Short mmCIF file of C-alpha atoms (C1' of nucleotides) in Angstrom, two decimals:
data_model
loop_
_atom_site.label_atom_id
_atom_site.label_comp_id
_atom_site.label_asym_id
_atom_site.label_seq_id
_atom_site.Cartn_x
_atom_site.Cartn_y
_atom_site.Cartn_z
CA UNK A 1117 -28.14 -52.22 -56.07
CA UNK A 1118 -24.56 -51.61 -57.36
CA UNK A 1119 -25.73 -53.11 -60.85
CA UNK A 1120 -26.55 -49.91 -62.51
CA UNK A 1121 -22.79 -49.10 -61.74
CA UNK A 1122 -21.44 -52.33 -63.20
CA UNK A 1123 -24.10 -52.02 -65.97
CA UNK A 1124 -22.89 -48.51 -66.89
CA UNK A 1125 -18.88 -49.45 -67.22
CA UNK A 1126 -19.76 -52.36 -69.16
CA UNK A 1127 -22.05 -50.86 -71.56
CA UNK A 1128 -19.11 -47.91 -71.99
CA UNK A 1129 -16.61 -50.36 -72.44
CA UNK A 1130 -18.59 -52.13 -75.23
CA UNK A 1131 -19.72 -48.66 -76.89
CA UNK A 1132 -15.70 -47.98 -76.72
CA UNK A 1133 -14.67 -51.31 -78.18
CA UNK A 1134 -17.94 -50.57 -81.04
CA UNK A 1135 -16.54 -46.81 -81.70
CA UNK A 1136 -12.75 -47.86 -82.06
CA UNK A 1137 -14.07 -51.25 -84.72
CA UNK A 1138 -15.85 -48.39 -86.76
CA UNK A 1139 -13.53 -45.75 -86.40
CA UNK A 1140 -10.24 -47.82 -86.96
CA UNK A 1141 -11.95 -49.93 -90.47
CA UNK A 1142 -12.32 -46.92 -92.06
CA UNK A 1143 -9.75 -44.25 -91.17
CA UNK A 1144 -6.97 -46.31 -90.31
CA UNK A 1145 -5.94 -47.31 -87.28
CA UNK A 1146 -3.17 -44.36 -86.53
CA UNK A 1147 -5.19 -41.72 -88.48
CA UNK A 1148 -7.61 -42.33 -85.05
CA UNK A 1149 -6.85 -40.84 -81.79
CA UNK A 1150 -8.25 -41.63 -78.72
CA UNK A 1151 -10.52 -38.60 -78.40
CA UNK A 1152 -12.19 -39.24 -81.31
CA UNK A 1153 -12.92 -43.04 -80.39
CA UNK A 1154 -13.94 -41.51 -77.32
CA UNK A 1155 -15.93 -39.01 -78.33
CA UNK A 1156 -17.97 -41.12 -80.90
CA UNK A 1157 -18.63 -43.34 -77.95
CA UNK A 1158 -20.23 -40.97 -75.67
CA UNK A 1159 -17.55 -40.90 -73.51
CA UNK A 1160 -14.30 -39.07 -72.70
CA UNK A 1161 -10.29 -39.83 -73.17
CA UNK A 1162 -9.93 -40.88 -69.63
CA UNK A 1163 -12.56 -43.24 -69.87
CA UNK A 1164 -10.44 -45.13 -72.49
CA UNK A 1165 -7.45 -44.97 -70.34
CA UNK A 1166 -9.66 -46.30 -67.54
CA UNK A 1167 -10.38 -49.44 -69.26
CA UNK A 1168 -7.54 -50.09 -71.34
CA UNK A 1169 -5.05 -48.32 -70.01
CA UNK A 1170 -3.52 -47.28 -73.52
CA UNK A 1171 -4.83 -47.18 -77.38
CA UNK A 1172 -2.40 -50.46 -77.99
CA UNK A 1173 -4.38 -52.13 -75.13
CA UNK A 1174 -7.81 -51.00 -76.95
CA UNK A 1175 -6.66 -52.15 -80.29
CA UNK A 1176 -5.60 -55.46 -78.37
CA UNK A 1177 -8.93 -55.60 -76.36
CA UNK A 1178 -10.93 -55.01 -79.98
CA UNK A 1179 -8.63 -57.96 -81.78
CA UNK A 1180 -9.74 -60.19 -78.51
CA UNK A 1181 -13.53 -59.69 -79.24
CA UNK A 1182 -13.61 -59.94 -83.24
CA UNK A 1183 -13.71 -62.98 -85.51
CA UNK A 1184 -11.31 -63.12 -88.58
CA UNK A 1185 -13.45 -65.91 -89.82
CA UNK A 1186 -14.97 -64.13 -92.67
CA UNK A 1187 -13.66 -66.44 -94.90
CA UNK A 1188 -14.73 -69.20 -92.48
CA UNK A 1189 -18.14 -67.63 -91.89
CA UNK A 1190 -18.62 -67.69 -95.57
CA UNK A 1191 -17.99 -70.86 -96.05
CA UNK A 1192 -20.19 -72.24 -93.46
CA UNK A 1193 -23.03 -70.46 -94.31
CA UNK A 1194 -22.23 -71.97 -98.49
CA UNK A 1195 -26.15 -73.16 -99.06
CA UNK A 1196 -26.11 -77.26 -100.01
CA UNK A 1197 -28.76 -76.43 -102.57
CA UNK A 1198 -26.62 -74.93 -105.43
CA UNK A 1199 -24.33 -76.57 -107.62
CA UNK A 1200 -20.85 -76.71 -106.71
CA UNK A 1201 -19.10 -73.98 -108.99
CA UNK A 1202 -22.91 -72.04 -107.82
CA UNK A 1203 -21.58 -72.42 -104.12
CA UNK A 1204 -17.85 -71.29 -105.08
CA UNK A 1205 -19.27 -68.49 -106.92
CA UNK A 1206 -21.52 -67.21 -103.64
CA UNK A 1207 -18.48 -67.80 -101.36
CA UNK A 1208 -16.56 -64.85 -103.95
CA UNK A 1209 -19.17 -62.89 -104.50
CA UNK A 1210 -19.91 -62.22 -100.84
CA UNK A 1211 -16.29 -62.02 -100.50
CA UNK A 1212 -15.40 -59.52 -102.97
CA UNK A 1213 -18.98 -57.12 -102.78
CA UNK A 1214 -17.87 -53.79 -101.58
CA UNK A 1215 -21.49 -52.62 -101.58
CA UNK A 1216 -21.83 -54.78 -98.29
CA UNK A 1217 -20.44 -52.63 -95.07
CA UNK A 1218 -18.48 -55.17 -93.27
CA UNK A 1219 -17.79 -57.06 -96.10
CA UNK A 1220 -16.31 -53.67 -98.02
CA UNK A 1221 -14.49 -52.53 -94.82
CA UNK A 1222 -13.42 -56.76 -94.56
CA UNK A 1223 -10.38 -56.06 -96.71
CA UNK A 1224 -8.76 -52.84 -95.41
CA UNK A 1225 -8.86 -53.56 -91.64
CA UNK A 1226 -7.35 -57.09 -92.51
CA UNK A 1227 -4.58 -55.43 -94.16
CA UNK A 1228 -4.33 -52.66 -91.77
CA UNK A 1229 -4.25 -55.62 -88.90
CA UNK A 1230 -1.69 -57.32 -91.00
CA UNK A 1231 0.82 -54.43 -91.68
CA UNK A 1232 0.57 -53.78 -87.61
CA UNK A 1233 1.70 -57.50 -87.19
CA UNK A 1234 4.35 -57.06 -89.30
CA UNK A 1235 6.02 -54.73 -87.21
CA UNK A 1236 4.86 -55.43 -83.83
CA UNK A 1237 4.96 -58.55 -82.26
CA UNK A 1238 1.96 -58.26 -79.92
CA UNK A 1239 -0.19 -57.88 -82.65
CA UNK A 1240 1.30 -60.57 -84.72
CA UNK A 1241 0.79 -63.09 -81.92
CA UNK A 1242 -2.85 -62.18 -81.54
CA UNK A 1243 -3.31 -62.19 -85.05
CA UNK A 1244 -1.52 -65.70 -85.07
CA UNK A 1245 -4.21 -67.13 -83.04
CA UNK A 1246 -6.82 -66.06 -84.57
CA UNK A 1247 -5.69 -67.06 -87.99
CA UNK A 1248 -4.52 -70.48 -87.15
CA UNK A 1249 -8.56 -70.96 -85.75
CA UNK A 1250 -9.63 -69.48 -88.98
CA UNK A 1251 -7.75 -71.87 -91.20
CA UNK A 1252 -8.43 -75.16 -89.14
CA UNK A 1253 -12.30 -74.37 -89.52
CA UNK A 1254 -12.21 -73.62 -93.77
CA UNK A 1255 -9.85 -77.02 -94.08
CA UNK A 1256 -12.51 -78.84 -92.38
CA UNK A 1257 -15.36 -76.86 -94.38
CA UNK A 1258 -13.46 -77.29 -97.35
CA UNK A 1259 -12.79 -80.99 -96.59
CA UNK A 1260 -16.03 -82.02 -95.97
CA UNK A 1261 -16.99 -80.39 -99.36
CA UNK A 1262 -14.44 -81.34 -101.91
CA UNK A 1263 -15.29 -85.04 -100.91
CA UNK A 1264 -19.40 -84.28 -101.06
CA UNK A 1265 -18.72 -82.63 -104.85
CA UNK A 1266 -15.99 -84.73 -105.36
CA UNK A 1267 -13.29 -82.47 -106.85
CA UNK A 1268 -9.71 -83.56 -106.15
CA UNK A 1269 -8.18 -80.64 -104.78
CA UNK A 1270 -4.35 -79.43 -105.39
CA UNK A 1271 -3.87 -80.17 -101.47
CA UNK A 1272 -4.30 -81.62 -98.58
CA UNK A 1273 -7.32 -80.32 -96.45
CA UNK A 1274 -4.84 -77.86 -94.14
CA UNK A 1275 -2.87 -76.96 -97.55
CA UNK A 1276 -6.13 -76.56 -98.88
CA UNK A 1277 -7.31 -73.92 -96.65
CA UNK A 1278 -4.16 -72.23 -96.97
CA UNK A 1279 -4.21 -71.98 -100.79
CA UNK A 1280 -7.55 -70.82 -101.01
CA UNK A 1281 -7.70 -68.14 -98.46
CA UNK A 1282 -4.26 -67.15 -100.15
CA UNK A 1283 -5.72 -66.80 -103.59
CA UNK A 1284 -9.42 -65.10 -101.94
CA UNK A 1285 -7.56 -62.52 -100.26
CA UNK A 1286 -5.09 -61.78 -103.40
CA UNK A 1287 -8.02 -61.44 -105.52
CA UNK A 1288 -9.70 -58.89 -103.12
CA UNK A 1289 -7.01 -56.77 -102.85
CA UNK A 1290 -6.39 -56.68 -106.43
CA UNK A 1291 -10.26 -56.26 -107.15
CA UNK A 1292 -10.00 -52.98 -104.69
CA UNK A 1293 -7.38 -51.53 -106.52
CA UNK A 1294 -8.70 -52.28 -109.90
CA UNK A 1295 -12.17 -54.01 -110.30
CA UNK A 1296 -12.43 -54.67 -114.05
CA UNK A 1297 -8.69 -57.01 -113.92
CA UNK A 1298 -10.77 -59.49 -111.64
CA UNK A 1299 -14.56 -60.26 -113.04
CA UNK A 1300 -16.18 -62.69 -110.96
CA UNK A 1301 -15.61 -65.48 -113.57
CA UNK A 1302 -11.93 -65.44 -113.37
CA UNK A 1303 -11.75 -65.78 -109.56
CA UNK A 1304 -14.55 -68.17 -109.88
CA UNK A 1305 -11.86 -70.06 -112.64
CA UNK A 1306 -9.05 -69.76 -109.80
CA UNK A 1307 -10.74 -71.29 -107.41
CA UNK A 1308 -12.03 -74.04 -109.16
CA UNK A 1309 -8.81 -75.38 -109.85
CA UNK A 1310 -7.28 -74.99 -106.51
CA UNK A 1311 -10.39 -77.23 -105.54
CA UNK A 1312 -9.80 -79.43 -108.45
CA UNK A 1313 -13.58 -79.11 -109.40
CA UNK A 1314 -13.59 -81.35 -112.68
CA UNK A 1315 -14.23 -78.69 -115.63
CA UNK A 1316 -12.93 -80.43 -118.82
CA UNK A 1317 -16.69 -82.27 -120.25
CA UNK A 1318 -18.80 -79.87 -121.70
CA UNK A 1319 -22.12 -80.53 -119.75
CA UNK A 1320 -20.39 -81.67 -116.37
CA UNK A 1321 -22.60 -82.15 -113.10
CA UNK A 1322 -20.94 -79.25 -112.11
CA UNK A 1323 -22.99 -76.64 -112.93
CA UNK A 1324 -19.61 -74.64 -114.86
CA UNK A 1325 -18.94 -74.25 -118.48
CA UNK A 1326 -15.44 -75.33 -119.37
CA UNK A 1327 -14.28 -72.31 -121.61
CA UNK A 1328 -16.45 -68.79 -121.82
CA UNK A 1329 -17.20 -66.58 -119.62
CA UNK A 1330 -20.87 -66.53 -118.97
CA UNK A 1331 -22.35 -66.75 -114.52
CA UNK A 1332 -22.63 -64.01 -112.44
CA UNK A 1333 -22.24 -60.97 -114.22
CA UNK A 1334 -22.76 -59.19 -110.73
CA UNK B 810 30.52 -23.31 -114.48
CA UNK B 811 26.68 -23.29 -113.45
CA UNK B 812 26.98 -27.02 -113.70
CA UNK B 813 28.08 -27.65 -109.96
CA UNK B 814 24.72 -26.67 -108.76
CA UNK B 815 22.45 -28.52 -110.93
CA UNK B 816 24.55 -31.17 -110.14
CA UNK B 817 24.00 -30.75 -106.55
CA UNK B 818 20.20 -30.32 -106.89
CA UNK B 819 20.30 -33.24 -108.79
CA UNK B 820 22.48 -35.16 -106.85
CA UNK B 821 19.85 -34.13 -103.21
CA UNK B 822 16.44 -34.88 -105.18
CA UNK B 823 18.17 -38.53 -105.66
CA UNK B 824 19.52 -38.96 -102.43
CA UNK B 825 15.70 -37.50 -101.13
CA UNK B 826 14.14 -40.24 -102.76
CA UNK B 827 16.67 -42.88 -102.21
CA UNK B 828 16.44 -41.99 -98.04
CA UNK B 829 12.34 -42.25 -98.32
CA UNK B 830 12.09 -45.12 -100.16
CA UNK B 831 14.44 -47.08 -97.42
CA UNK B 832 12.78 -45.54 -94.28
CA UNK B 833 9.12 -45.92 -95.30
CA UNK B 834 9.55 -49.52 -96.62
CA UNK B 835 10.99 -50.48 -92.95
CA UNK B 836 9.14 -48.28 -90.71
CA UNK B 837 5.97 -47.11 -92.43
CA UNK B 838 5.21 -44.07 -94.58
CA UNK B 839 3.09 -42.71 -91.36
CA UNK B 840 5.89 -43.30 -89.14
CA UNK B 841 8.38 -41.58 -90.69
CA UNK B 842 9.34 -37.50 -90.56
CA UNK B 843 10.34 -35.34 -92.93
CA UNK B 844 13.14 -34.54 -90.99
CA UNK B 845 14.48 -38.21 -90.27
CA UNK B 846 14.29 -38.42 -94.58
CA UNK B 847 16.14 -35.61 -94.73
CA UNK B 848 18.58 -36.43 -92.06
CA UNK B 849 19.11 -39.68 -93.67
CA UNK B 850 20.05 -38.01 -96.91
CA UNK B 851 22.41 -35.48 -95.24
CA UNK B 852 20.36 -32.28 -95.56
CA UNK B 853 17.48 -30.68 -94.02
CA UNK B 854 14.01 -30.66 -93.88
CA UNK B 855 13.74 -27.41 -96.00
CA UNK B 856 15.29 -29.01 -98.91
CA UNK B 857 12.38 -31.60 -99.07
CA UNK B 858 9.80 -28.66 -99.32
CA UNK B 859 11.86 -27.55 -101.74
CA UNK B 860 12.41 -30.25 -103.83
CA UNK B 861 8.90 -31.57 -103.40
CA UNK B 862 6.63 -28.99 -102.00
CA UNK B 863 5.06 -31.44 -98.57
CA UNK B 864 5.40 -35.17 -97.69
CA UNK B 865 2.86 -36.18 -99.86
CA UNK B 866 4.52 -35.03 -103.06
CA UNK B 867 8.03 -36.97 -102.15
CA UNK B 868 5.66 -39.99 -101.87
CA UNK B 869 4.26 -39.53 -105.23
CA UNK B 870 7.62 -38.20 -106.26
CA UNK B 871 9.03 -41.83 -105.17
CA UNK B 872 6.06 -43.81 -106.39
CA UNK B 873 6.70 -42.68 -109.69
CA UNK B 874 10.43 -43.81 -109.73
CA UNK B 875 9.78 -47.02 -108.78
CA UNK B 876 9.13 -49.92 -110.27
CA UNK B 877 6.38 -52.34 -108.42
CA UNK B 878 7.64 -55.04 -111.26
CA UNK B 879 8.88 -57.02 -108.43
CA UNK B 880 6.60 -60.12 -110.25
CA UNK B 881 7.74 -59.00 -113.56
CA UNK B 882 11.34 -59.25 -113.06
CA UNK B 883 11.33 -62.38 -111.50
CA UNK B 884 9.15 -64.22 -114.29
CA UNK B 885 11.81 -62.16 -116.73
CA UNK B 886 14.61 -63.64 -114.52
CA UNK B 887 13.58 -67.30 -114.61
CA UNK B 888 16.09 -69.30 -116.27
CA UNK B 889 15.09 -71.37 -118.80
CA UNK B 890 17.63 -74.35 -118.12
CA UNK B 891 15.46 -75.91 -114.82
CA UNK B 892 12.62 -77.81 -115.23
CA UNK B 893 9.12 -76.50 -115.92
CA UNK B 894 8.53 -77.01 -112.05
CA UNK B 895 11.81 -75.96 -110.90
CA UNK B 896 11.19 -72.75 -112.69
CA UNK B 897 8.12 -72.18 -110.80
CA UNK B 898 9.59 -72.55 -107.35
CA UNK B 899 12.22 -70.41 -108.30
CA UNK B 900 9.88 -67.43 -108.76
CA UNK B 901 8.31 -68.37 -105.13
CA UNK B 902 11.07 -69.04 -103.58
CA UNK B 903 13.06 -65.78 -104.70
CA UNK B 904 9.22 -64.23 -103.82
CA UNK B 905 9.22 -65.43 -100.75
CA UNK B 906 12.42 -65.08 -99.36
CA UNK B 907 12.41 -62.89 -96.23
CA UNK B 908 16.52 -63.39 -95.93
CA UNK B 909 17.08 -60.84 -98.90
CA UNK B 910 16.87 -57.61 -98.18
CA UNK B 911 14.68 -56.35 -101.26
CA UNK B 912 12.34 -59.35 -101.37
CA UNK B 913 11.88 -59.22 -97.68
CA UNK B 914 10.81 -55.65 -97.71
CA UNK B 915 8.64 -56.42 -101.15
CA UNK B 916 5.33 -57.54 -98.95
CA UNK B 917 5.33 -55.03 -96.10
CA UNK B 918 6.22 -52.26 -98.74
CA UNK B 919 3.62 -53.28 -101.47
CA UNK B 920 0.49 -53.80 -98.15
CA UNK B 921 1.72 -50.20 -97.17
CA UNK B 922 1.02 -48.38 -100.59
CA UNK B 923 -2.39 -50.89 -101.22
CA UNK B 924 -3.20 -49.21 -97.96
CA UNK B 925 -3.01 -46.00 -98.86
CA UNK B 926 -4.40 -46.08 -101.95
CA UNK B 927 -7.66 -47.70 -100.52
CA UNK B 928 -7.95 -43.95 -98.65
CA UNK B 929 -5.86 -41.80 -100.97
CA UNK B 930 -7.34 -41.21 -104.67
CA UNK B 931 -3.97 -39.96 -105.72
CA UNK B 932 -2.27 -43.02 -104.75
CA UNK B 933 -4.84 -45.08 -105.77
CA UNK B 934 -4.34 -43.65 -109.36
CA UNK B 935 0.11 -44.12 -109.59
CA UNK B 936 -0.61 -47.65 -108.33
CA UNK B 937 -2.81 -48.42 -110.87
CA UNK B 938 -1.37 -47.62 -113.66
CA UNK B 939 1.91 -49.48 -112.15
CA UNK B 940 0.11 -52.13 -111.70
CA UNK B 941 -1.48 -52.62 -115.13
CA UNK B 942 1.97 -52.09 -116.47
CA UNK B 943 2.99 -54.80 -114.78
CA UNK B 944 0.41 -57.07 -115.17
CA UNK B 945 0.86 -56.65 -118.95
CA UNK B 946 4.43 -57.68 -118.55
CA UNK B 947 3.68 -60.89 -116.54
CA UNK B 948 0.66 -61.97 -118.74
CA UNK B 949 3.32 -61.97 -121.76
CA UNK B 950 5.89 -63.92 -119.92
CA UNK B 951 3.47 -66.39 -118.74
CA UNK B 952 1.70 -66.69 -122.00
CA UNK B 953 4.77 -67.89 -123.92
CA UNK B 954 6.07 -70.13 -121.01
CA UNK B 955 2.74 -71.91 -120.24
CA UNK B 956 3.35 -72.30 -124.20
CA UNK B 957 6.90 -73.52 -124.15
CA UNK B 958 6.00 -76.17 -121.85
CA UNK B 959 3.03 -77.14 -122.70
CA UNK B 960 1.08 -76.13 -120.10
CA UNK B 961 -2.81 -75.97 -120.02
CA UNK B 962 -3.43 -72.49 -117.91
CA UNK B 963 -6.72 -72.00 -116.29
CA UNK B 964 -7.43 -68.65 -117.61
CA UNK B 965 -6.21 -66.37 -120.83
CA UNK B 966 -2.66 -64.84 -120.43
CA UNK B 967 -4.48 -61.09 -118.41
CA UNK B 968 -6.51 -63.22 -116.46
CA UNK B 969 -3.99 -65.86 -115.53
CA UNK B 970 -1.74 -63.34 -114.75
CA UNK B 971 -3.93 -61.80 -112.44
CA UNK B 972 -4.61 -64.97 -110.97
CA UNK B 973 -1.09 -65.78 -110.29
CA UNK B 974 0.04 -62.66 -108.92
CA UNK B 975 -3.39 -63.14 -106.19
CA UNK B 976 -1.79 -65.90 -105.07
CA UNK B 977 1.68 -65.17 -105.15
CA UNK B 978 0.31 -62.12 -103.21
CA UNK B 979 -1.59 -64.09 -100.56
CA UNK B 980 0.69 -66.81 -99.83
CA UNK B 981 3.31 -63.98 -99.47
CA UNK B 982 0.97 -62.25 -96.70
CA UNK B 983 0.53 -65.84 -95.38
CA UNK B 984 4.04 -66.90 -94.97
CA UNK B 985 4.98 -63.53 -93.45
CA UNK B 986 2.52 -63.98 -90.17
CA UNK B 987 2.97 -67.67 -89.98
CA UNK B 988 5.72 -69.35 -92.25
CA UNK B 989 4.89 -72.62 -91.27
CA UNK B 990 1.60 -72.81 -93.13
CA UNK B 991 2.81 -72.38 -96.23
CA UNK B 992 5.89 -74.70 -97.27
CA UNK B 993 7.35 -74.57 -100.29
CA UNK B 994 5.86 -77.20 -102.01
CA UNK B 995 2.33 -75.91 -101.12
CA UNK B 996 2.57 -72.96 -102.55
CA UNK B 997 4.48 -74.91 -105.82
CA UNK B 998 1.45 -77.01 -106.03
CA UNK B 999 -0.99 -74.05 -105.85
CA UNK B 1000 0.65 -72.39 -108.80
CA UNK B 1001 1.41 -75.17 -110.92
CA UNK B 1002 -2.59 -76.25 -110.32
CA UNK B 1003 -3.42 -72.58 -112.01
CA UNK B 1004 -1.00 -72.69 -114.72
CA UNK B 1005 -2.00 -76.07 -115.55
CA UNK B 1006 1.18 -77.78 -115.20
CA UNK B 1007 0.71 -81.83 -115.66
CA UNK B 1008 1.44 -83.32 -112.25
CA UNK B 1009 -0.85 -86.55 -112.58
CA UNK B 1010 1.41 -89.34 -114.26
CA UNK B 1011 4.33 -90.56 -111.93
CA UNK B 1012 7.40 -89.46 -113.83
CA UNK B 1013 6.15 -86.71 -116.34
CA UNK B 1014 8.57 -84.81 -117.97
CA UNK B 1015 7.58 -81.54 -115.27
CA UNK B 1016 9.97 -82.48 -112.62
CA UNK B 1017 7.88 -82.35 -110.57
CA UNK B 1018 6.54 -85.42 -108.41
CA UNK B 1019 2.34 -85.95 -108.18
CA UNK B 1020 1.90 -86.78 -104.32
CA UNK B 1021 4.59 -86.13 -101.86
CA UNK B 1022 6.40 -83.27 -100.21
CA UNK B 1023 9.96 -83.58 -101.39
CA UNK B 1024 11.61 -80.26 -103.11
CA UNK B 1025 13.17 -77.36 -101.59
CA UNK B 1026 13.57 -77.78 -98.23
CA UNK B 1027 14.34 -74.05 -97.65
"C1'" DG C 395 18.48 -24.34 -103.06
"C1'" DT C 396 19.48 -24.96 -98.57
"C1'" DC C 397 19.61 -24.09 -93.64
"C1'" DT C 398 17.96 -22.39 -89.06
"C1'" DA C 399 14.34 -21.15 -86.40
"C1'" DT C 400 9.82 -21.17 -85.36
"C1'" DA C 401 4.67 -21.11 -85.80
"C1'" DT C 402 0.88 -24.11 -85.31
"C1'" DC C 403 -1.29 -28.03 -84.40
"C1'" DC C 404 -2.55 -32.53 -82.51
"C1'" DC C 405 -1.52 -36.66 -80.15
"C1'" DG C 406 -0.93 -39.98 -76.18
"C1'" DA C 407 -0.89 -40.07 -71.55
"C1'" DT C 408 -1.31 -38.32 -66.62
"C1'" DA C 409 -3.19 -35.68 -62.44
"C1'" DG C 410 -6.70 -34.66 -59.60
"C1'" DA C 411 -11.63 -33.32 -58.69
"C1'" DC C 412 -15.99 -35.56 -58.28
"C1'" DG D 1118 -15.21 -44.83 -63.43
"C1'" DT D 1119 -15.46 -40.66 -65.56
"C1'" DC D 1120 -14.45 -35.88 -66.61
"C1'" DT D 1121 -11.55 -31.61 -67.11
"C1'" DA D 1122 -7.27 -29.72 -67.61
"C1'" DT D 1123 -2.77 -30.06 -68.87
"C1'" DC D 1124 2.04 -31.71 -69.71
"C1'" DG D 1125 5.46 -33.13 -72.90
"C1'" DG D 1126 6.61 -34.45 -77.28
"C1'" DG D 1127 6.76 -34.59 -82.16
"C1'" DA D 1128 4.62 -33.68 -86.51
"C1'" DT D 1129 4.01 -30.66 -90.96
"C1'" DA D 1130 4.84 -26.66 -92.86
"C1'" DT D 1131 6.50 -21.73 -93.26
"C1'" DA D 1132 9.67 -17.47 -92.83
"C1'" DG D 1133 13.67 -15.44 -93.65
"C1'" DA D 1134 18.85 -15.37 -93.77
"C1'" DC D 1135 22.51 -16.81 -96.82
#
DNA sequence: GTCTATATCCCGATAGAC
DNA sequence: GTCTATCGGGATATAGAC
């Protein structure tokens, strides 16, 4: 059969598409050339060229098979058992541990992605797409919880979304740079009032204490 | 006189940094030579090497003339005649405003360094203690205005400052790969929800209306 | 201190054998 | 489709004249 052929270039283009995600996350995306992605896949340089014709068309092929929607992800997989500031807390924590491998690499390739974007338009349009997806999916998530806890949140669902994943991905940055400024209380205290989580009775439903800092001391 | 050459040394370590710190904000540190700095400053690439010994050391040379206070001058720069509100989307709205040439830059600029420092130690270590500087400076300003106005702030003056700038910092990143998602009066309503700002009676004192989208068209 | 010239290296991409 | 070999270009950094 001509399947072991067809197998062959589509388990090198996968390997390729696996070494570049690795390789790119934590050297940076221009620090990488296309030996070394090739190399760490097994393979040669002409092998990449063969598939993709250049490194932008890997990098292009890679954004085509990934899923922004860690935020997205995270919130979908929020357990219902918790209370609500418990849930909020598990979305950040899982957001913000850089002990987990994709999660730790999560914030560096999305800035990496989103300096590329900024100064070339292929990638911004790609990134677009995938962002826009990303966004309608937390609005719903986000949605459908606010009116289960029933917080009354700063926004509109889409607004929402927007405001939250705006505040998430400040926080991580400035939690990479310098981890004591954000303990997981404080985002935890951001969020909740983006979400409009009541806070102000002293023994709320909510599962949060309206003044000290006391949950997840990581 | 000896003068005239001091002068002159003086006079290319300025116009050095000056060249670097326009080319890598609009290309990218990575992207730009040594000799297109030193072209841009009128002299060659020898007189970089002289002044600052490899690339790396005009980097660091430039970090440390710079101030990141881009936050902290524009809480310092709030008027104080506007209303509470109006006040607020003044800061975004000078923030986010990719027409000036300084503020536009501001985002692509500050991703670049975070970047770098997330794989460079020595980075990593200028940026810090920038951005604690900073920090200290916006956590004042925002302690006495949340005061002044009466507002009831989520967090302390550190953390709240930290939790403004996140957002600030997101919604900048947002609005730079898709504007549309993040109108003025979003982002007005994110910050004012985090600073406590009263927006719940109909004609409070804020200036700022409780349900529609009205100010600052852009 | 500054310039010119150059050493040294590495990258992206192509050509051609298999 | 994949490999080997190589071209052409551009980068950092150094050497030495002035």
């Amino acid at each position: 059969m001509a399947r072991t052929q067809q197998e062959r270039k589509a388990e090198t283009r996968a390997r390729l598409l696996a070494a570049a995600a690795d390789l790119f996350a934590d050297q940076g995306i221009d620090a990488v050339s296309v030996d070394a992605v090739a190399e760490a896949a097994g393979r040669t340089s002409g092998a990449v060229y063969a598939h993709f014709g250049s490194k932008q068309g890997l990098l292009l092929a890679l954004l085509d098979s990934w899923k922004d929607s860690v935020l997205a992800v995270l919130l979908a997989e929020v357990a219902v058992s918790d209370s609500p500031a418990g849930q909020l807390a598990a979305v950040w924590s899982n957001l913000s541990d850089t002990s987990d491998e994709a999660s730790g690499r999560w914030p560096v390739l999305e800035q990496e992605l989103w300096l590329r974007a900024a100064r070339d338009p292929e990638v911004a349009d790609v990134l677009r797409v995938r962002n826009a997806e990303a966004l309608r999916f937390s609005a719903r998530q986000l949605d459908g919880w606010t009116s289960a806890v029933g917080a009354r949140p700063t926004a509109a669902p889409d607004g929402l979304a927007v405001l939250v994943k705006a505040l998430l991905t400040g926080l991580a940055l400035q939690k990479r740079l310098t981890p004591e400024t954000v303990p997981d209380d404080l985002a935890l205290r951001g969020i909740v009032a983006l979400v409009g989580l009541p806070t102000d009775t002293a023994d709320s439903p909510t599962g949060m204490s309206p003044v000290s800092t006391d949950r997840t001391t990581d």
